[in-house]
Tab-separated table of C-alpha atoms in Angstrom:
chain	number	residue	atom	x	y	z
A	1	ARG	CA	93.534	129.906	88.305
A	2	ALA	CA	93.261	131.910	84.688
A	3	GLY	CA	96.546	129.964	84.395
A	4	VAL	CA	95.345	126.582	85.501
A	5	SER	CA	92.645	126.853	83.538
A	6	ARG	CA	93.762	127.542	80.048
A	7	THR	CA	95.901	124.430	80.964
A	8	ARG	CA	93.758	121.927	81.693
A	9	SER	CA	91.467	123.156	78.742
A	10	SER	CA	94.892	123.009	76.377
A	11	LEU	CA	95.157	119.478	77.673
A	12	ALA	CA	91.703	118.309	77.588
A	13	ARG	CA	91.924	119.366	73.747
A	14	LEU	CA	94.451	116.876	72.719
A	15	ALA	CA	92.540	114.218	74.501
A	16	GLY	CA	89.111	115.203	73.016
A	17	THR	CA	87.148	116.595	76.036
A	18	ARG	CA	85.455	119.283	78.165
A	19	ALA	CA	88.372	120.796	80.559
A	20	PRO	CA	86.019	120.678	83.683
A	21	SER	CA	85.805	124.013	84.779
A	22	THR	CA	87.727	125.568	88.352
A	23	SER	CA	85.198	128.388	89.605
A	24	SER	CA	82.959	125.355	91.483
A	25	SER	CA	82.269	126.143	94.982
A	26	ALA	CA	82.815	122.806	95.539
A	27	PRO	CA	85.735	121.724	98.302
A	28	PRO	CA	88.982	122.015	97.210
A	29	SER	CA	89.054	118.166	97.636
A	30	ARG	CA	85.842	117.304	95.171
A	31	ARG	CA	87.361	119.216	92.695
A	32	ALA	CA	90.656	117.693	92.640
A	33	ARG	CA	88.960	114.560	92.061
A	34	LEU	CA	87.057	115.790	89.671
A	35	VAL	CA	89.971	116.982	87.445
A	36	ARG	CA	89.684	114.039	84.754
A	37	PRO	CA	87.252	115.014	81.695
A	38	ALA	CA	86.569	111.799	80.357
A	39	SER	CA	83.300	109.710	81.177
A	40	ARG	CA	81.602	108.928	84.416
A	41	SER	CA	82.443	104.795	85.161
A	42	ALA	CA	86.648	106.762	83.921
A	43	LEU	CA	86.279	109.094	86.551
A	44	ALA	CA	84.067	106.661	89.822
A	45	ALA	CA	87.372	104.652	89.126
A	46	MET	CA	88.976	107.780	90.315
A	47	SER	CA	86.840	109.649	92.906
A	48	GLU	CA	87.479	105.169	94.579
A	49	PRO	CA	88.953	105.729	97.855
A	50	GLY	CA	92.641	106.548	98.103
A	51	ARG	CA	92.592	108.444	94.813
A	52	ASP	CA	91.995	111.902	96.701
A	53	ALA	CA	95.106	113.867	95.946
A	54	SER	CA	94.424	114.978	99.443
A	55	ALA	CA	94.106	110.692	101.093
A	56	ASN	CA	96.875	108.873	103.067
A	57	PRO	CA	97.988	106.101	99.651
A	58	ALA	CA	98.632	104.265	102.566
A	59	VAL	CA	95.043	103.842	104.289
A	60	ALA	CA	93.498	102.394	101.033
A	61	PRO	CA	96.484	101.568	97.967
A	62	PRO	CA	94.366	101.962	94.903
A	63	PRO	CA	93.797	99.230	92.609
A	64	ARG	CA	95.767	99.894	89.493
A	65	ARG	CA	98.587	97.988	89.050
A	66	TYR	CA	101.700	98.349	87.455
A	67	VAL	CA	105.856	97.479	86.910
A	68	ASP	CA	107.487	100.418	87.001
A	69	ILE	CA	109.780	99.524	84.092
A	70	GLY	CA	113.153	101.898	84.710
A	71	ALA	CA	114.086	103.933	87.691
A	72	ASN	CA	117.571	104.061	89.185
A	73	LEU	CA	117.625	102.951	92.932
A	74	THR	CA	121.070	102.792	93.160
A	75	ASP	CA	121.756	106.549	93.262
A	76	GLY	CA	122.801	108.461	96.154
A	77	MET	CA	119.588	109.856	96.497
A	78	PHE	CA	117.882	107.072	98.235
A	79	ARG	CA	121.024	106.587	101.112
A	80	GLY	CA	119.777	110.729	101.524
A	81	GLU	CA	122.660	111.943	99.646
A	82	TYR	CA	123.258	114.685	97.132
A	83	HIS	CA	125.323	116.012	95.164
A	84	GLY	CA	127.979	114.456	97.684
A	85	LYS	CA	126.855	115.608	100.567
A	86	LYS	CA	124.228	113.876	103.295
A	87	TYR	CA	121.441	114.961	104.328
A	88	HIS	CA	119.373	112.239	105.683
A	89	ARG	CA	119.354	108.362	106.765
A	90	GLU	CA	119.104	105.928	103.994
A	91	ASP	CA	115.184	105.865	103.209
A	92	LEU	CA	114.802	103.243	100.298
A	93	ALA	CA	112.653	100.440	102.217
A	94	ARG	CA	110.452	103.376	102.859
A	95	VAL	CA	110.438	103.852	99.352
A	96	LEU	CA	109.478	100.289	98.486
A	97	THR	CA	106.695	99.980	100.692
A	98	ARG	CA	105.366	103.725	99.207
A	99	ALA	CA	105.434	102.174	95.411
A	100	ARG	CA	104.104	99.220	96.810
A	101	ASP	CA	100.638	100.935	98.785
A	102	ALA	CA	100.997	102.313	95.451
A	103	GLY	CA	100.244	99.188	93.780
A	104	VAL	CA	103.997	99.339	91.920
A	105	GLU	CA	103.743	95.244	91.582
A	106	THR	CA	107.789	95.153	90.224
A	107	VAL	CA	110.185	97.329	89.468
A	108	LEU	CA	113.720	97.137	87.062
A	109	VAL	CA	116.674	98.305	88.650
A	110	THR	CA	118.438	100.376	85.599
A	111	ALA	CA	122.353	99.438	85.885
A	112	GLY	CA	124.926	102.062	83.834
A	113	THR	CA	127.928	99.589	84.074
A	114	LEU	CA	128.875	96.479	85.432
A	115	GLU	CA	129.591	97.177	88.922
A	116	GLU	CA	126.106	99.043	89.072
A	117	ALA	CA	124.491	95.789	87.784
A	118	GLU	CA	126.840	93.651	90.488
A	119	GLU	CA	125.682	97.021	93.019
A	120	ALA	CA	121.902	96.140	91.674
A	121	VAL	CA	121.718	92.747	92.068
A	122	ARG	CA	122.820	92.846	95.656
A	123	LEU	CA	120.299	95.568	96.463
A	124	ALA	CA	116.817	93.129	94.731
A	125	GLU	CA	118.474	90.899	96.977
A	126	THR	CA	118.870	92.463	100.177
A	127	HIS	CA	115.153	94.544	99.653
A	128	ASP	CA	113.230	91.855	97.581
A	129	PRO	CA	114.406	88.997	99.760
A	130	ARG	CA	110.851	86.650	98.517
A	131	ALA	CA	111.765	82.650	97.550
A	132	ALA	CA	113.414	82.497	93.859
A	133	GLY	CA	112.250	86.008	93.251
A	134	ASP	CA	108.334	85.177	92.725
A	135	MET	CA	106.147	86.624	90.544
A	136	SER	CA	102.756	85.240	91.385
A	137	VAL	CA	100.010	87.865	91.810
A	138	ALA	CA	99.461	86.034	94.911
A	139	ALA	CA	103.061	86.513	96.164
A	140	SER	CA	102.636	90.272	94.904
A	141	MET	CA	99.690	91.311	96.477
A	142	THR	CA	101.231	90.105	99.732
A	143	ALA	CA	104.346	91.300	99.530
A	144	SER	CA	105.435	94.402	101.238
A	145	ALA	CA	107.742	95.905	98.765
A	146	PRO	CA	107.755	95.344	94.561
A	147	ALA	CA	109.471	93.148	92.840
A	148	LEU	CA	113.014	93.916	91.721
A	149	PHE	CA	115.135	93.047	89.127
A	150	THR	CA	117.637	94.259	87.215
A	151	THR	CA	119.440	95.393	83.660
A	152	VAL	CA	122.888	94.258	82.590
A	153	GLY	CA	125.019	97.015	80.667
A	154	VAL	CA	126.417	100.286	79.735
A	155	HIS	CA	125.329	103.630	79.436
A	156	PRO	CA	126.453	105.444	76.735
A	157	THR	CA	128.174	108.108	78.477
A	158	ARG	CA	130.020	106.059	80.511
A	159	CYS	CA	130.870	103.898	77.320
A	160	ASP	CA	134.578	105.016	78.195
A	161	ALA	CA	134.061	102.355	81.477
A	162	PHE	CA	135.648	99.733	78.174
A	163	GLU	CA	138.513	101.433	77.724
A	164	ASP	CA	139.787	102.321	80.767
A	165	SER	CA	139.742	98.555	82.659
A	166	GLY	CA	143.202	98.698	81.001
A	167	ASP	CA	140.555	95.283	78.459
A	168	PRO	CA	137.662	96.661	76.300
A	169	GLU	CA	136.932	93.087	75.283
A	170	GLY	CA	137.383	91.664	79.321
A	171	TYR	CA	135.080	93.857	80.140
A	172	PHE	CA	132.776	92.830	77.744
A	173	GLU	CA	133.173	89.504	78.681
A	174	LYS	CA	132.241	89.801	81.973
A	175	LEU	CA	129.212	91.876	80.795
A	176	VAL	CA	128.228	88.805	79.150
A	177	ASP	CA	129.142	85.984	81.423
A	178	PHE	CA	127.378	88.548	84.370
A	179	ALA	CA	124.495	88.759	82.429
A	180	THR	CA	124.275	85.067	81.657
A	181	LYS	CA	125.161	83.888	86.013
A	182	HIS	CA	122.014	86.111	86.856
A	183	LYS	CA	119.590	86.042	84.568
A	184	ARG	CA	116.014	85.314	84.817
A	185	GLY	CA	115.539	81.427	84.932
A	186	ALA	CA	119.055	80.968	86.286
A	187	LEU	CA	119.788	80.187	89.835
A	188	GLY	CA	117.059	78.660	90.157
A	189	GLY	CA	114.605	80.462	88.656
A	190	GLY	CA	115.733	83.311	90.794
A	191	GLY	CA	118.217	84.942	89.035
A	192	ARG	CA	117.467	89.190	88.827
A	193	VAL	CA	118.688	90.507	85.522
A	194	VAL	CA	116.347	90.559	83.709
A	195	ALA	CA	116.912	93.300	80.185
A	196	VAL	CA	120.337	94.061	78.930
A	197	GLY	CA	121.136	97.715	79.107
A	198	GLU	CA	121.098	100.563	79.588
A	199	CYS	CA	122.414	101.154	76.152
A	200	GLY	CA	122.330	103.244	73.686
A	201	LEU	CA	123.590	106.636	72.298
A	202	ASP	CA	123.399	110.073	74.431
A	203	TYR	CA	124.809	113.274	72.169
A	204	ASP	CA	123.239	115.612	75.024
A	205	ARG	CA	125.988	115.146	76.861
A	206	LEU	CA	129.021	114.596	74.543
A	207	GLN	CA	131.553	115.584	76.970
A	208	PHE	CA	131.223	112.385	79.314
A	209	CYS	CA	131.710	109.959	76.022
A	210	ALA	CA	132.551	110.711	72.546
A	211	LYS	CA	129.960	109.622	69.352
A	212	GLU	CA	132.007	107.212	67.840
A	213	THR	CA	133.057	105.094	71.531
A	214	GLN	CA	129.329	105.452	71.938
A	215	GLN	CA	128.895	103.475	68.362
A	216	LYS	CA	130.837	101.477	69.035
A	217	TRP	CA	129.828	99.914	71.789
A	218	PHE	CA	126.078	100.143	71.190
A	219	ALA	CA	126.720	98.263	68.721
A	220	ARG	CA	128.375	95.551	70.761
A	221	HIS	CA	124.987	95.571	73.429
A	222	PHE	CA	123.206	93.089	70.493
A	223	GLU	CA	125.877	90.696	71.328
A	224	ILE	CA	124.912	90.172	74.466
A	225	ALA	CA	120.974	89.784	73.276
A	226	ARG	CA	121.745	87.360	71.270
A	227	ARG	CA	124.608	85.799	73.448
A	228	THR	CA	121.812	85.645	76.798
A	229	ASN	CA	118.376	85.636	74.607
A	230	LEU	CA	117.121	88.834	77.226
A	231	PRO	CA	115.218	91.859	76.071
A	232	MET	CA	116.935	95.566	75.485
A	233	PHE	CA	116.680	98.602	77.922
A	234	LEU	CA	118.093	101.476	75.511
A	235	HIS	CA	118.620	104.869	76.113
A	236	SER	CA	118.613	107.596	73.206
A	237	ARG	CA	119.088	111.716	73.514
A	238	ALA	CA	119.309	114.032	71.035
A	239	ALA	CA	120.744	110.784	68.839
A	240	HIS	CA	117.896	109.504	66.728
A	241	VAL	CA	119.266	109.575	63.288
A	242	ASP	CA	122.564	107.653	64.287
A	243	PHE	CA	119.976	105.264	67.054
A	244	PHE	CA	117.912	104.396	64.567
A	245	ARG	CA	120.678	103.580	61.820
A	246	ILE	CA	122.180	101.347	64.621
A	247	LEU	CA	118.604	99.848	66.073
A	248	LYS	CA	117.711	98.434	63.058
A	249	ALA	CA	120.590	97.294	61.271
A	250	ALA	CA	121.535	94.988	64.589
A	251	ARG	CA	117.636	93.677	64.076
A	252	LEU	CA	118.268	92.945	61.012
A	253	GLU	CA	121.346	91.197	61.404
A	254	THR	CA	119.482	89.047	64.015
A	255	GLY	CA	116.437	88.645	61.615
A	256	PRO	CA	114.543	84.627	60.834
A	257	GLU	CA	116.989	84.525	57.764
A	258	ASN	CA	119.298	84.341	60.201
A	259	ASP	CA	117.699	81.625	62.427
A	260	ALA	CA	117.634	84.503	65.851
A	261	PRO	CA	114.533	86.002	66.268
A	262	ALA	CA	115.404	89.707	67.139
A	263	PRO	CA	115.289	90.715	70.706
A	264	PRO	CA	112.780	92.695	72.059
A	265	CYS	CA	113.880	96.816	72.575
A	266	VAL	CA	112.072	98.828	75.287
A	267	VAL	CA	113.410	102.505	74.440
A	268	HIS	CA	113.156	104.677	77.874
A	269	SER	CA	112.665	108.087	78.772
A	270	PHE	CA	111.677	108.713	75.112
A	271	ASP	CA	110.979	112.131	74.277
A	272	GLY	CA	111.309	112.028	71.010
A	273	THR	CA	109.084	113.388	67.503
A	274	ALA	CA	105.686	112.218	66.152
A	275	ALA	CA	108.419	110.997	63.380
A	276	GLU	CA	111.166	109.681	65.972
A	277	ALA	CA	108.026	107.567	67.376
A	278	ALA	CA	106.735	105.822	64.014
A	279	ASP	CA	110.320	105.218	63.504
A	280	LEU	CA	110.560	103.005	66.526
A	281	ILE	CA	107.232	101.598	66.496
A	282	SER	CA	107.759	100.433	62.705
A	283	LEU	CA	109.860	98.183	64.621
A	284	PRO	CA	108.020	94.670	65.252
A	285	GLY	CA	109.396	93.675	69.031
A	286	LEU	CA	109.588	97.552	69.859
A	287	TYR	CA	108.582	99.524	73.013
A	288	ILE	CA	108.989	102.575	73.883
A	289	GLY	CA	108.731	103.795	77.221
A	290	LEU	CA	107.086	106.534	79.163
A	291	ASN	CA	107.882	109.159	82.475
A	292	GLY	CA	108.090	112.911	83.250
A	293	CYS	CA	109.982	113.336	81.153
A	294	SER	CA	108.056	112.055	77.849
A	295	LEU	CA	104.969	114.332	79.177
A	296	ARG	CA	106.756	117.577	79.815
A	297	SER	CA	105.570	119.795	76.991
A	298	SER	CA	101.670	120.092	75.173
A	299	ASP	CA	103.599	119.080	71.996
A	300	SER	CA	104.604	116.073	74.238
A	301	LEU	CA	101.856	115.251	75.145
A	302	GLU	CA	100.723	115.308	71.353
A	303	VAL	CA	103.117	112.517	70.208
A	304	VAL	CA	102.601	110.241	73.510
A	305	LYS	CA	98.858	110.395	72.558
A	306	ARG	CA	98.890	108.694	69.190
A	307	ILE	CA	101.385	105.785	70.053
A	308	PRO	CA	99.759	102.138	69.858
A	309	LEU	CA	99.023	101.767	73.601
A	310	ASP	CA	100.361	98.134	72.572
A	311	ARG	CA	103.437	99.849	72.321
A	312	LEU	CA	103.860	101.382	75.075
A	313	MET	CA	105.835	100.711	78.780
A	314	LEU	CA	105.443	103.344	82.355
A	315	GLU	CA	108.547	103.868	84.306
A	316	THR	CA	109.912	107.286	87.135
A	317	ASP	CA	113.060	107.042	86.293
A	318	ALA	CA	113.527	107.843	89.259
A	319	PRO	CA	115.163	110.127	91.081
A	320	TRP	CA	114.990	111.491	88.242
A	321	CYS	CA	111.476	112.869	85.958
A	322	LEU	CA	109.316	113.999	88.532
A	323	ILE	CA	106.009	115.777	86.817
A	324	LYS	CA	106.573	119.293	87.659
A	325	ASN	CA	103.994	121.761	88.454
A	326	THR	CA	105.132	123.459	84.858
A	327	HIS	CA	104.790	120.121	83.348
A	328	PRO	CA	100.793	121.053	81.107
A	329	GLY	CA	99.188	117.303	82.592
A	330	LYS	CA	100.123	118.314	86.182
A	331	PRO	CA	96.004	119.851	87.005
A	332	PHE	CA	95.242	116.124	85.548
A	333	VAL	CA	96.571	114.395	89.314
A	334	THR	CA	95.117	113.255	91.237
A	335	SER	CA	97.935	110.946	93.467
A	336	ALA	CA	99.536	112.924	96.119
A	337	TRP	CA	102.009	112.335	99.153
A	338	GLU	CA	102.742	115.089	101.902
A	339	THR	CA	106.499	115.939	100.919
A	340	ARG	CA	109.614	117.446	102.788
A	341	ASP	CA	112.537	118.907	102.631
A	342	LYS	CA	115.382	116.878	102.254
A	343	LYS	CA	116.806	118.402	105.594
A	344	LYS	CA	113.705	117.691	107.963
A	345	LEU	CA	112.885	114.417	106.600
A	346	PHE	CA	114.398	112.200	109.301
A	347	LYS	CA	114.058	115.528	111.945
A	348	ALA	CA	111.285	115.199	113.783
A	349	LEU	CA	111.401	111.310	114.154
A	350	GLU	CA	115.331	112.051	114.971
A	351	GLN	CA	113.691	114.507	117.821
A	352	ALA	CA	112.237	111.771	119.448
A	353	GLU	CA	113.719	109.337	118.966
A	354	THR	CA	116.117	111.165	121.309
A	355	ALA	CA	113.425	111.716	123.821
A	356	GLY	CA	112.246	108.413	124.137
A	357	ASP	CA	108.780	108.827	123.432
A	358	ALA	CA	107.959	105.652	121.989
A	359	ALA	CA	104.478	106.425	120.877
A	360	ALA	CA	105.265	109.887	118.365
A	361	VAL	CA	108.106	107.149	117.073
A	362	ALA	CA	105.267	105.052	116.031
A	363	ALA	CA	102.578	108.414	114.754
A	364	GLU	CA	105.623	109.700	112.747
A	365	GLU	CA	106.980	106.435	111.505
A	366	ALA	CA	103.264	105.289	109.964
A	367	LEU	CA	103.334	109.337	108.646
A	368	LEU	CA	106.601	109.537	106.928
A	369	ARG	CA	104.953	105.308	105.383
A	370	SER	CA	103.046	108.193	102.802
A	371	VAL	CA	105.611	111.135	102.857
A	372	THR	CA	108.182	112.055	100.039
A	373	VAL	CA	111.326	113.939	99.797
A	374	LYS	CA	110.292	117.183	97.598
A	375	ASP	CA	111.368	116.863	93.748
A	376	ARG	CA	112.722	113.115	94.581
A	377	CYS	CA	110.794	111.379	92.393
A	378	GLU	CA	109.895	107.996	93.209
A	379	PRO	CA	108.261	104.324	91.796
A	380	CYS	CA	105.069	105.502	93.357
A	381	HIS	CA	105.360	108.333	91.288
A	382	ILE	CA	104.355	106.123	88.416
A	383	ALA	CA	100.605	106.596	89.914
A	384	GLN	CA	100.936	110.143	88.592
A	385	VAL	CA	102.180	109.682	84.930
A	386	ALA	CA	99.628	107.071	84.282
A	387	GLU	CA	97.556	109.636	84.883
A	388	VAL	CA	98.815	111.919	82.798
A	389	LEU	CA	98.383	109.201	79.706
A	390	ALA	CA	95.647	109.043	80.286
A	391	ALA	CA	93.709	112.131	80.455
A	392	ALA	CA	96.224	113.369	77.477
A	393	ARG	CA	94.846	110.098	75.555
A	394	GLY	CA	91.139	110.588	76.636
A	395	GLU	CA	91.316	107.503	78.147
A	396	ASP	CA	91.205	105.428	81.671
A	397	PRO	CA	93.933	105.654	83.743
A	398	ARG	CA	93.347	101.642	84.354
A	399	ASP	CA	93.551	100.863	80.924
A	400	VAL	CA	96.804	102.319	80.666
A	401	ALA	CA	98.372	101.624	83.685
A	402	GLU	CA	97.363	97.555	82.717
A	403	ALA	CA	98.217	97.269	78.959
A	404	CYS	CA	101.427	99.339	80.007
A	405	ARG	CA	101.780	96.907	83.027
A	406	ALA	CA	100.369	93.863	80.766
A	407	ASN	CA	103.481	94.691	77.742
A	408	ALA	CA	105.352	94.356	80.600
A	409	ARG	CA	105.208	91.703	81.673
A	410	ARG	CA	105.199	90.154	78.085
A	411	VAL	CA	108.525	91.722	77.310
A	412	PHE	CA	110.927	90.532	80.487
A	413	PHE	CA	108.627	87.650	81.833
A	414	ALA	CA	107.868	85.775	78.868
A	415	GLY	CA	106.494	82.724	79.775
A	416	GLU	CA	106.402	82.800	82.977
A	417	ASP	CA	102.733	80.828	83.423
A	418	ARG	CA	102.813	81.662	86.939
A	419	PHE	CA	103.417	85.112	86.135
A	420	ASP	CA	100.392	86.335	84.113
A	421	ASP	CA	98.332	85.037	86.306
A	422	ASP	CA	95.391	87.659	86.380
């Protein structure tokens, strides 16, 4: 308890607020609601039905609304595969229902190769079959799953895909053609592609792709953005100097003097320094995406609290970047789900199915709606990102969620009047 108290006090100092006491004799559920040290209105917002960490989110979905700008839903974990081994049946439909219960209206499924983009479009069309990708608020409120869209590009660690194809320029043109054919507004308005990416530089994993190759193809992605008039979804890891140099040069090439406005960009999963954040937001139309990996240290919280809210977006990077118990903001998380080991996720359901017990099957199906896999991040966990970010900034998590949602809609769905109604 002493360790938790020190963590809370540290985070409260970042937010300029007083940390709540852990010595209260109130029951644990009440203390869970009171960990947000802010105004009475903010505290009331977090104490609404369904906001208790011990409550079932399916009973009363929170009023907050989210756009998860980055989730790797094509990853094998959502098919029950972990490190090449099958542990449970596919559960993506349940993951998406749980996300919708948590207030997630839209998810961008990130793609790291042309083949992944093709898979992501198929996934979106399968799990989000709403007519023409209806993005209206009315449609979101009645949908059982979030609206799904995707990106088209090559991840920096996988840029050898160009040469490995045997025809680098041919592979590049296929990316352009696929993005053009499937972009939002194409196919009678039902296109699923809303951004170019995930592209950028990653010097932490040079064993997968050399610097020179990454730099070459990162620069070429700006051509895809120009030719398709799409925003960009960017990746930068341990490479800020080169990343910012290429980014700035490319945006100057598409500036007003060339009659081609620079496309808006979001640097996702940001975990850099305050100076790096300042570089990025010095460029007009540049946004920063935050997830659990962006909030894993006290230094990180100091950085994100100083980034203007109108330049931020929220994401999960699922199945990665879960907010962990070791993170300084964990005590301020109020949205929680039951967790099970991946080996036991469907054990009770399978036993009921084998026994032919329809009532037990129905009961377990209802319970599974609010059960997540231990240590696997999902889009529903975006609520936790908002809560920790809000605590660090001393703001209401609903205000943070709404501002980041508005930023994402402005960038990825610009000009869609039916999407902009509130």
